[in-house]
PDB file of C-alpha atoms in Angstrom:
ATOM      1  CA  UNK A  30     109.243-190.025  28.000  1.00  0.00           C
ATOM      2  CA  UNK A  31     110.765-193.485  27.494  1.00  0.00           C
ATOM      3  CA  UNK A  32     108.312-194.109  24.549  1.00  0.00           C
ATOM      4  CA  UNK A  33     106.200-192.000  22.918  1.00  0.00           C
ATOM      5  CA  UNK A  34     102.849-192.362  24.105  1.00  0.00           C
ATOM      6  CA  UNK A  35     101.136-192.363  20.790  1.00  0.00           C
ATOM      7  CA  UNK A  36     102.957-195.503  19.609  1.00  0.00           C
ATOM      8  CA  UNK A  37     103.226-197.824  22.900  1.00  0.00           C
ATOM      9  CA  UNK A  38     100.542-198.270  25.307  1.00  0.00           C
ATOM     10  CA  UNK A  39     100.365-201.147  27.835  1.00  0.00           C
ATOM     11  CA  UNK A  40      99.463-203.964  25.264  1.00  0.00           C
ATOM     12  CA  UNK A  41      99.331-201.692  22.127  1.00  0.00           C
ATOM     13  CA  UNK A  42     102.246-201.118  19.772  1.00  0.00           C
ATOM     14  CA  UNK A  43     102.213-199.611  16.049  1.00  0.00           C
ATOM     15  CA  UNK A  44     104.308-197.993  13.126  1.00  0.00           C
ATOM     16  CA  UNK A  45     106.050-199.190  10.390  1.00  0.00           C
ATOM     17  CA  UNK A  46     108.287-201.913  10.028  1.00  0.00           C
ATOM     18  CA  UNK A  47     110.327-203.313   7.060  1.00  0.00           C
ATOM     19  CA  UNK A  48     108.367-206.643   5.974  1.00  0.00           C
ATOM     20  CA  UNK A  49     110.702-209.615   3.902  1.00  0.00           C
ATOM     21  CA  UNK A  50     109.380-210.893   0.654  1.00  0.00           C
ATOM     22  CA  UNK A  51     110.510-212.968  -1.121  1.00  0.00           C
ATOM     23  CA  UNK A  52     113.999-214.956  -0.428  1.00  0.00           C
ATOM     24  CA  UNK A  53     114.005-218.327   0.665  1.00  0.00           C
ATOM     25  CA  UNK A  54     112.527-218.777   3.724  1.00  0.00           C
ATOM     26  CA  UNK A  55     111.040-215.044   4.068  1.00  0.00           C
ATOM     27  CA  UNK A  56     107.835-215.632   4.131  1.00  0.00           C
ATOM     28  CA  UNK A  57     107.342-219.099   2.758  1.00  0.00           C
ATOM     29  CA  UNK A  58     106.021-222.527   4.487  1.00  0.00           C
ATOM     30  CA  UNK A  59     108.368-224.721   5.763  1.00  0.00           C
ATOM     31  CA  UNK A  60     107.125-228.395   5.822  1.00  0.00           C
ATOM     32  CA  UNK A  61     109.640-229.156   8.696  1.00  0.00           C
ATOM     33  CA  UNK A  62     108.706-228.815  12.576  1.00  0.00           C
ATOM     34  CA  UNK A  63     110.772-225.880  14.165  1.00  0.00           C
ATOM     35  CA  UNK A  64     114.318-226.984  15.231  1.00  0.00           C
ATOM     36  CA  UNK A  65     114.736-230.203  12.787  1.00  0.00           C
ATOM     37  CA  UNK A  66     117.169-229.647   9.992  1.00  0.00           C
ATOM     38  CA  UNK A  67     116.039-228.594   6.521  1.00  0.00           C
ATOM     39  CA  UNK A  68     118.976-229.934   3.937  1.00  0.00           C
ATOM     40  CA  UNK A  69     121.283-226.706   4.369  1.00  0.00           C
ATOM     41  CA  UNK A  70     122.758-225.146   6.714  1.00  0.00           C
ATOM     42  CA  UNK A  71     121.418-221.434   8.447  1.00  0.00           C
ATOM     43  CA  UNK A  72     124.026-219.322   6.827  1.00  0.00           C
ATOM     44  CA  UNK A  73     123.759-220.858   3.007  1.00  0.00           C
ATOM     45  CA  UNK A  74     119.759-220.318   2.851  1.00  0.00           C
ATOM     46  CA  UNK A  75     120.382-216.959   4.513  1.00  0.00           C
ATOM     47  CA  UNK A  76     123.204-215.642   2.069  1.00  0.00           C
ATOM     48  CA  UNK A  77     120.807-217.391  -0.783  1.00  0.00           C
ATOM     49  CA  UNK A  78     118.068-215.350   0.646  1.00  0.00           C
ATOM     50  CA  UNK A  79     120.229-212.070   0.820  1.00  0.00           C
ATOM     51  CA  UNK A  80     120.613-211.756  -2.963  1.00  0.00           C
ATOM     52  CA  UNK A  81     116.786-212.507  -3.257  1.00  0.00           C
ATOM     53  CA  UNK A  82     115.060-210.254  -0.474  1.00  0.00           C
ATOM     54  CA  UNK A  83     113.347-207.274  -0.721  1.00  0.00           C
ATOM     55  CA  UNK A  84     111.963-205.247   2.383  1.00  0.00           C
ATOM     56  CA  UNK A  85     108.827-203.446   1.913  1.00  0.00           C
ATOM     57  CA  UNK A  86     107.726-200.655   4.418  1.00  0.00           C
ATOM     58  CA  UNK A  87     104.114-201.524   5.857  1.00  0.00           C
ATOM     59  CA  UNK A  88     102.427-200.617   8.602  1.00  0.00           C
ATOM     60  CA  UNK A  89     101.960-202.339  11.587  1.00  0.00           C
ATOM     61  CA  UNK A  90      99.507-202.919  15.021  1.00  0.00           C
ATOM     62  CA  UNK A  91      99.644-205.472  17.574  1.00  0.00           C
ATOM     63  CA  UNK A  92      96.616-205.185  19.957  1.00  0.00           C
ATOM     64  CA  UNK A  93      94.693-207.209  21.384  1.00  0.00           C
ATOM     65  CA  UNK A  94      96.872-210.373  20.820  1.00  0.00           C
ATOM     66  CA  UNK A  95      97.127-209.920  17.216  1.00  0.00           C
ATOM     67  CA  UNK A  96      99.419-208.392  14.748  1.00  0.00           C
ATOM     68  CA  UNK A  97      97.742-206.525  12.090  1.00  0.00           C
ATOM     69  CA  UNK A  98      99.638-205.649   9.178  1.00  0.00           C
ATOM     70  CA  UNK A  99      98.652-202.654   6.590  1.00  0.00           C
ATOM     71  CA  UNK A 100      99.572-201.024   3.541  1.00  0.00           C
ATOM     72  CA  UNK A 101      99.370-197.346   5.461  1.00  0.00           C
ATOM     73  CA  UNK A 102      98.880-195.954   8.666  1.00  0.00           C
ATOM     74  CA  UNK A 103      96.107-193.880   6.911  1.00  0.00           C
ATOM     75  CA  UNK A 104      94.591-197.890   6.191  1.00  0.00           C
ATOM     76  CA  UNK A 105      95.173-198.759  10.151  1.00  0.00           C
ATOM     77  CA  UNK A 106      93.511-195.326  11.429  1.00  0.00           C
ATOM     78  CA  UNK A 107      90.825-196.151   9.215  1.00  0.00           C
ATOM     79  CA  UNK A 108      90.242-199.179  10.728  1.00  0.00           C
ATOM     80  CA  UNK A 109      90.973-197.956  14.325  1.00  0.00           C
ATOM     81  CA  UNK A 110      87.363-195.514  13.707  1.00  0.00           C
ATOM     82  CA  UNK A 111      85.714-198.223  12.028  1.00  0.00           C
ATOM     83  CA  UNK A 112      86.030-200.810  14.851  1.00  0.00           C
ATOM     84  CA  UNK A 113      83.423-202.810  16.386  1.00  0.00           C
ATOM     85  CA  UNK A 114      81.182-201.595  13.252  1.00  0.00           C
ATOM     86  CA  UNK A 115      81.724-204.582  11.397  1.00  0.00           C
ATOM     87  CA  UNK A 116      79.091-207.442  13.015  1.00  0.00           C
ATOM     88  CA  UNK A 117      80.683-210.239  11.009  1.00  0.00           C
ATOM     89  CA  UNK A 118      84.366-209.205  12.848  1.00  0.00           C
ATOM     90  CA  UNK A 119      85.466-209.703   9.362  1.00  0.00           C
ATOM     91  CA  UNK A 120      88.421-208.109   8.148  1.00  0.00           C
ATOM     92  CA  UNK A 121      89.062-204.438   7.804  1.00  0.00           C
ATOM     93  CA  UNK A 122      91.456-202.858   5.777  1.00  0.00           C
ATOM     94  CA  UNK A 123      94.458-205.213   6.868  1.00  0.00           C
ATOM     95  CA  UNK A 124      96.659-207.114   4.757  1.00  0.00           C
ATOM     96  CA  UNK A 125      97.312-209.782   7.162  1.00  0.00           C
ATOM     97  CA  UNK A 126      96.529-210.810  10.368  1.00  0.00           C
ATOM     98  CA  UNK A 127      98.273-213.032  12.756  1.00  0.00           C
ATOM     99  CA  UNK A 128      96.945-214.309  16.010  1.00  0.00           C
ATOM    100  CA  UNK A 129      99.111-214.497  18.931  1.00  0.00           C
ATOM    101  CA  UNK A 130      98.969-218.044  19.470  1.00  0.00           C
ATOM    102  CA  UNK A 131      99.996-219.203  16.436  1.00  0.00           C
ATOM    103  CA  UNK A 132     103.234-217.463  17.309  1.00  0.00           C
ATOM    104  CA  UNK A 133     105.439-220.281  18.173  1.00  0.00           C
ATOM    105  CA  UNK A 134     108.514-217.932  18.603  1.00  0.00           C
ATOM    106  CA  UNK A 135     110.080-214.329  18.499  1.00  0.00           C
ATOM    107  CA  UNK A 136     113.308-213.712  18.387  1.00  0.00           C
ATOM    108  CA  UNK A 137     116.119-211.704  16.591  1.00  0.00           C
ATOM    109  CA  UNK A 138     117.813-212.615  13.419  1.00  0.00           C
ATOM    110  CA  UNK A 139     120.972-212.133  12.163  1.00  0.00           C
ATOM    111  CA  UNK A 140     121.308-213.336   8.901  1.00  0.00           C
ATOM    112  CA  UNK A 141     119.105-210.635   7.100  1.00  0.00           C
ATOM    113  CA  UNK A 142     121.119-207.244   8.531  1.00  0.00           C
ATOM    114  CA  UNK A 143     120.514-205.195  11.809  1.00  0.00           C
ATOM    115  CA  UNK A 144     117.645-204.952  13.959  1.00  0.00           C
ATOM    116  CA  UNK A 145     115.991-207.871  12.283  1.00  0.00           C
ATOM    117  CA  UNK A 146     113.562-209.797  14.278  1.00  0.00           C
ATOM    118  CA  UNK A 147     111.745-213.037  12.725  1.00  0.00           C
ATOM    119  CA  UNK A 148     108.764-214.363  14.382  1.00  0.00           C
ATOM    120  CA  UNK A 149     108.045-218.343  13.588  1.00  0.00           C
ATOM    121  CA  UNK A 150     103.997-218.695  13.097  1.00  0.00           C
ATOM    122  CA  UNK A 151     102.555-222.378  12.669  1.00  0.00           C
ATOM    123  CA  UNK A 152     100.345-222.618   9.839  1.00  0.00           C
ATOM    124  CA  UNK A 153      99.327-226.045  10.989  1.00  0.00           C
ATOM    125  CA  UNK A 154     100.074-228.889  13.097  1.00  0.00           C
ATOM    126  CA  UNK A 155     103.858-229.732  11.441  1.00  0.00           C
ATOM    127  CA  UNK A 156     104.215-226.423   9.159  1.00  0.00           C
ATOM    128  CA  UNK A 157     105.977-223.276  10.293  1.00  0.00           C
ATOM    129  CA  UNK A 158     106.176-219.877   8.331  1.00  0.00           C
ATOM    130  CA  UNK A 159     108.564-217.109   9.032  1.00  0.00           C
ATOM    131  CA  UNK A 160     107.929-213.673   8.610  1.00  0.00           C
ATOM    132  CA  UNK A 161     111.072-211.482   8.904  1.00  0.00           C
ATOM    133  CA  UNK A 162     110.223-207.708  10.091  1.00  0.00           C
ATOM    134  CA  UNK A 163     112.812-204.935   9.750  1.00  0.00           C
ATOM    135  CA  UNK A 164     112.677-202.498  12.787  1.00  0.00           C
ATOM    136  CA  UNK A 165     113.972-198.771  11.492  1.00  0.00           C
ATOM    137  CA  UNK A 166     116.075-198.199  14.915  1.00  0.00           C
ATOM    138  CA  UNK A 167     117.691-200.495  17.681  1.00  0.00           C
ATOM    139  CA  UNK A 168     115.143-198.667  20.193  1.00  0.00           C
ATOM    140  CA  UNK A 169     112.441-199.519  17.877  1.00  0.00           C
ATOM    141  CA  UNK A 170     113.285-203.357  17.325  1.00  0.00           C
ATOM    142  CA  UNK A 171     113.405-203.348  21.564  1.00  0.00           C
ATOM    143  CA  UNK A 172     110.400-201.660  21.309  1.00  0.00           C
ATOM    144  CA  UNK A 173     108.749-204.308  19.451  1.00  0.00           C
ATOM    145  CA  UNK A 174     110.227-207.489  21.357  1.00  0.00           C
ATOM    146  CA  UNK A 175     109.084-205.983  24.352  1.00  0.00           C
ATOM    147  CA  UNK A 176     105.578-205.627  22.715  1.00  0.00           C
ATOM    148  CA  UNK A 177     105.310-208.995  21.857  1.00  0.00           C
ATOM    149  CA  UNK A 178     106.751-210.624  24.983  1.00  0.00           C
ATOM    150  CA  UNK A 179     104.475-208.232  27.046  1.00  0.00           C
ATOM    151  CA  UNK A 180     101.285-209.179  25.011  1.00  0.00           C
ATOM    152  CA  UNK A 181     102.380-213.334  25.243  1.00  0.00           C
ATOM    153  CA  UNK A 182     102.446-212.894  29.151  1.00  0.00           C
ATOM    154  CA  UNK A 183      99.536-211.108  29.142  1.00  0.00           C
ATOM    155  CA  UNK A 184      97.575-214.239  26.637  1.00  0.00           C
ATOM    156  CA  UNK A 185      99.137-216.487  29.155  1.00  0.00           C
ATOM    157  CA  UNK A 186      97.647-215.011  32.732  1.00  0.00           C
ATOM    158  CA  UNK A 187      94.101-214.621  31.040  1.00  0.00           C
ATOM    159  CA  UNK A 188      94.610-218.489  30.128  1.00  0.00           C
ATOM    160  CA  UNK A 189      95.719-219.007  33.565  1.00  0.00           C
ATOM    161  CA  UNK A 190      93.239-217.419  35.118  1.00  0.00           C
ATOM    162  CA  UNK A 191      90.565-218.743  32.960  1.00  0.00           C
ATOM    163  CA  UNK A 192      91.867-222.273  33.786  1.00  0.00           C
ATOM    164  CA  UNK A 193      91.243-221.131  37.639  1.00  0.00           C
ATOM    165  CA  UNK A 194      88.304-219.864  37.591  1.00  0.00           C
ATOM    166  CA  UNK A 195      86.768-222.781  35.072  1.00  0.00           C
ATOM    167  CA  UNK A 196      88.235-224.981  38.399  1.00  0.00           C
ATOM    168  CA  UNK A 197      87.042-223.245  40.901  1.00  0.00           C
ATOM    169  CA  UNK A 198      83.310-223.274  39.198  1.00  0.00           C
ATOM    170  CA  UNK A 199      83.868-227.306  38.940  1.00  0.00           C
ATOM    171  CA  UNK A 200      84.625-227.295  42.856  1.00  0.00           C
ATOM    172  CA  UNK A 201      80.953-225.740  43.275  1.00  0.00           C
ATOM    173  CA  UNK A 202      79.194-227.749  41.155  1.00  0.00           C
ATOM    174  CA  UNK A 203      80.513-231.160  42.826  1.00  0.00           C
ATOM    175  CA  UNK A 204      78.215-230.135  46.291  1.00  0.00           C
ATOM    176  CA  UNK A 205      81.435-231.142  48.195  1.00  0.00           C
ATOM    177  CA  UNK A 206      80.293-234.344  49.537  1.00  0.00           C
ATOM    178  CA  UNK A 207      83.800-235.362  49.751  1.00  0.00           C
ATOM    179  CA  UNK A 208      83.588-238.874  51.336  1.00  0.00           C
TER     180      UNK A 208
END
């Protein structure tokens, strides 16, 4: 099979991925919105960054419109049994989580090796983090991309078809008079 079923289902993906620490710009706030200039150019913070980095293999899940990140797959598929037990919906044994829509962007980057792919999350209204994730195969970083693109289109037809149904139940309460 194209993927192996125990890593990819329709809008599930996991395994481990290289996570940036450290370096500037890896996984540190930016007080600038995304696209305006931040005092140096792309390819000086990036080389900066490049004698600064260092990866760290973690484990991660995104399901359900959010990306889970843990220390160990043995920490994820400890979750995995243990969910829906917790009646707070606390955390579990995650490190991080990121929702979906605070994903402003996904995309590849070049400036911290191969099959790097950095994904922009706002932190608040003006303020943008990166977080830099190190796929261990080409397949694997398409893998991913295709993960998250397939989960955003999936957010975006249940808020479309929310927003329908919310206006189609407005329709029926108005009696219809019309006139």
């Amino acid at each position: 099979p194209r993927y192996p079923p125990t890593r990819t289902r329709f809008s599930h993906i996991e395994g481990y991925l290289d996570v940036l620490e450290g370096g500037a710009g890896a996984t540190a706030s930016s007080s600038s919105p995304v696209g305006s200039p931040q005092g140096t150019s792309p390819a000086r913070r990036e080389s900066a960054a490049a004698s600064t980095e260092e990866w760290l293999r973690r484990y991660f899940r995104l399901r359900d419109g959010k990306l889970y990140r843990y220390l160990c797959e043995a920490d994820a598929k400890e979750d995995a049994t243990n969910e829906g037990t917790t009646t707070d919906g606390g955390a579990g044994k995650e490190e991080q989580m990121v929702p979906l829509t605070s994903i402003g962007a996904v995309r590849t980057s070049t400036g911290h090796g191969d099959r790097v792919f950095q994904l922009m999350v706002a932190v608040s209204e003006n303020e943008v983090s990166s977080l830099y994730l190190r796929a261990p195969s080409g397949d694997d970083l398409n893998e991913w991309l295709f993960g998250f693109h397939r989960s955003i289109a999936k957010t975006v037809s249940m808020i479309i078809r929310l927003a329908k149904d919310n206006s189609s139940r407005n329709r029926g309460r108005g009696g219809g008079g019309g006139g």
